Amino acid sequence: MGKQRILSGIQPTGELHLGNYLGAIRNWVEIQQSYDSYLFMADLHAITVPHDPNVLAENSRRVAALYLACGIDLNHATIFVQSHVAAHAELAWLFMCITPLNWLEDMIQFKEKAVKQGENVGAGLLCYPVLQAADILLYEPDKVPVGEDQKQHLELTRDIAARLNYQFGSEEQPVLKLPDPMIRKEGARVMSLTDGTKKMSKSDPSDLSRINLLDTPDQIAHKIKRCKTDSPRGLWFDDADRPECNNLLTLYMILSGQTKEVVATECQDMGWGQFKPLLTETMIGALKPIQDKYHEIMDEPGYLDSVLKQGKEKAEAIANPTLAKVKKALGYLLPS
Ligand code: AMP
Ligand code: TRP
């Protein structure tokens, strides 16, 4: 039996930050040996909110280079750009026509983002999860590793697949395979540097709230110097009244590769004045190899483009037959 397949993606909007790395990419790297991985830049999703056409292409390349710089290994993984594989948009249309509108109106992320955008909500924002279902089902993955926030979209994906199977397949011969979500129970949830109760996020207006993977040592030092702290003496984990303290200790623990017990003991009598330089130095050290590798990849002419070209071909080899299967089930005249 071959390896199981996993599929996941990140939108190439804004800079990738520590949350994206510790919450998503690092997990892909940890499990990649055991799976056949398909990882993509969700650039079709990136235009569901207003976007800047001058940076979209470059952002896709940057995210691809960061996947590689963070340790994604092309011997186990295929990296591709969503919009390079036309089947995503085409299958999304077919799914759109079998998806009840009220399923989409119930999506939490839609409601949240729609509120933020006020009057100008595009139809694409509503249909976003249908495109995501197409992204996933095209590759017939066994598992889809995502953060907790994507759980509802994966349930919708399964619902769309089940509905299509029910309407156009048979029990013995389902058209689409239902994938399982792979949601880490105690995954690293990295919080904002300016508010320990909020997730670190690309869309936070303040850049001081996050550490981007490509921040310079000076930027990192500046952000940690300015980050929110509190007044009690000594530092400890898991105190609901000290969310910033827990977040910063957790970052130090993960980035230094030490256990919670060791960090708890090391830092119990520290003040912020002593801890912040330690965290700064650890963070700069942990990001340096990623940044060095990133620049190496970006500086090698043609390398990234060849990775993405190969990725497109490998992705299409799986996606196109699935699309053809669905079109056949829906009764389309296929080209001869
Ligand atoms: P996004 O930046 O929302 O496109 O998310 C891309 C991936 O990174 C998803 O799998 C998220 O679950 C993960 N992610 C984003 N922000 C964080 C965070 N602050 N902590 C942990 N994981 C995150
Ligand atoms: N919606 C996902 C996010 O915001 C990104 C995404 C798009 C995705 N298509 C996907 C994730 C398919 C997993 C599988 O993080």
Tab-separated table of C-alpha atoms and ligand atoms in Angstrom, residues 10-11 17 19-20 23-24 147 149 188-190 199-200 202, ligand 1:
chain	number	residue	atom	x	y	z
A	10	ILE	CA	-2.190	28.965	3.026
A	11	GLN	CA	-3.421	32.164	1.434
A	17	HIS	CA	4.324	34.981	10.661
A	19	GLY	CA	1.711	31.625	13.990
A	20	ASN	CA	1.658	30.281	10.443
A	23	GLY	CA	0.643	26.399	13.885
A	24	ALA	CA	0.799	25.031	10.347
A	147	GLY	CA	-5.965	24.806	12.357
A	149	ASP	CA	-10.478	27.667	12.719
A	188	ALA	CA	0.585	25.863	19.097
A	189	ARG	CA	-1.801	28.780	19.041
A	190	VAL	CA	0.425	31.798	18.840
A	199	LYS	CA	-4.490	35.264	17.746
A	200	MET	CA	-1.402	36.512	15.956
A	202	LYS	CA	-1.769	38.658	9.109
B	1	AMP	P1	-4.001	32.157	7.640
B	1	AMP	O1	-2.846	33.033	8.034
B	1	AMP	O2	-5.261	32.521	8.353
B	1	AMP	O3	-4.147	32.003	6.151
B	1	AMP	O4	-3.679	30.701	8.194
B	1	AMP	C1	-2.846	29.784	7.568
B	1	AMP	C2	-2.526	28.640	8.514
B	1	AMP	O5	-1.783	29.099	9.641
B	1	AMP	C3	-3.786	27.946	9.082
B	1	AMP	O6	-3.552	26.552	9.128
B	1	AMP	C4	-3.918	28.514	10.460
B	1	AMP	O7	-4.554	27.630	11.344
B	1	AMP	C5	-2.457	28.774	10.862
B	1	AMP	N1	-2.369	29.941	11.757
B	1	AMP	C6	-2.649	31.226	11.433
B	1	AMP	N2	-2.468	32.047	12.498
B	1	AMP	C7	-2.085	31.259	13.549
B	1	AMP	C8	-1.744	31.513	14.940
B	1	AMP	N3	-1.741	32.747	15.460
B	1	AMP	N4	-1.395	30.456	15.707
B	1	AMP	C9	-1.372	29.217	15.188
B	1	AMP	N5	-1.682	28.902	13.909
B	1	AMP	C10	-2.024	29.906	13.084
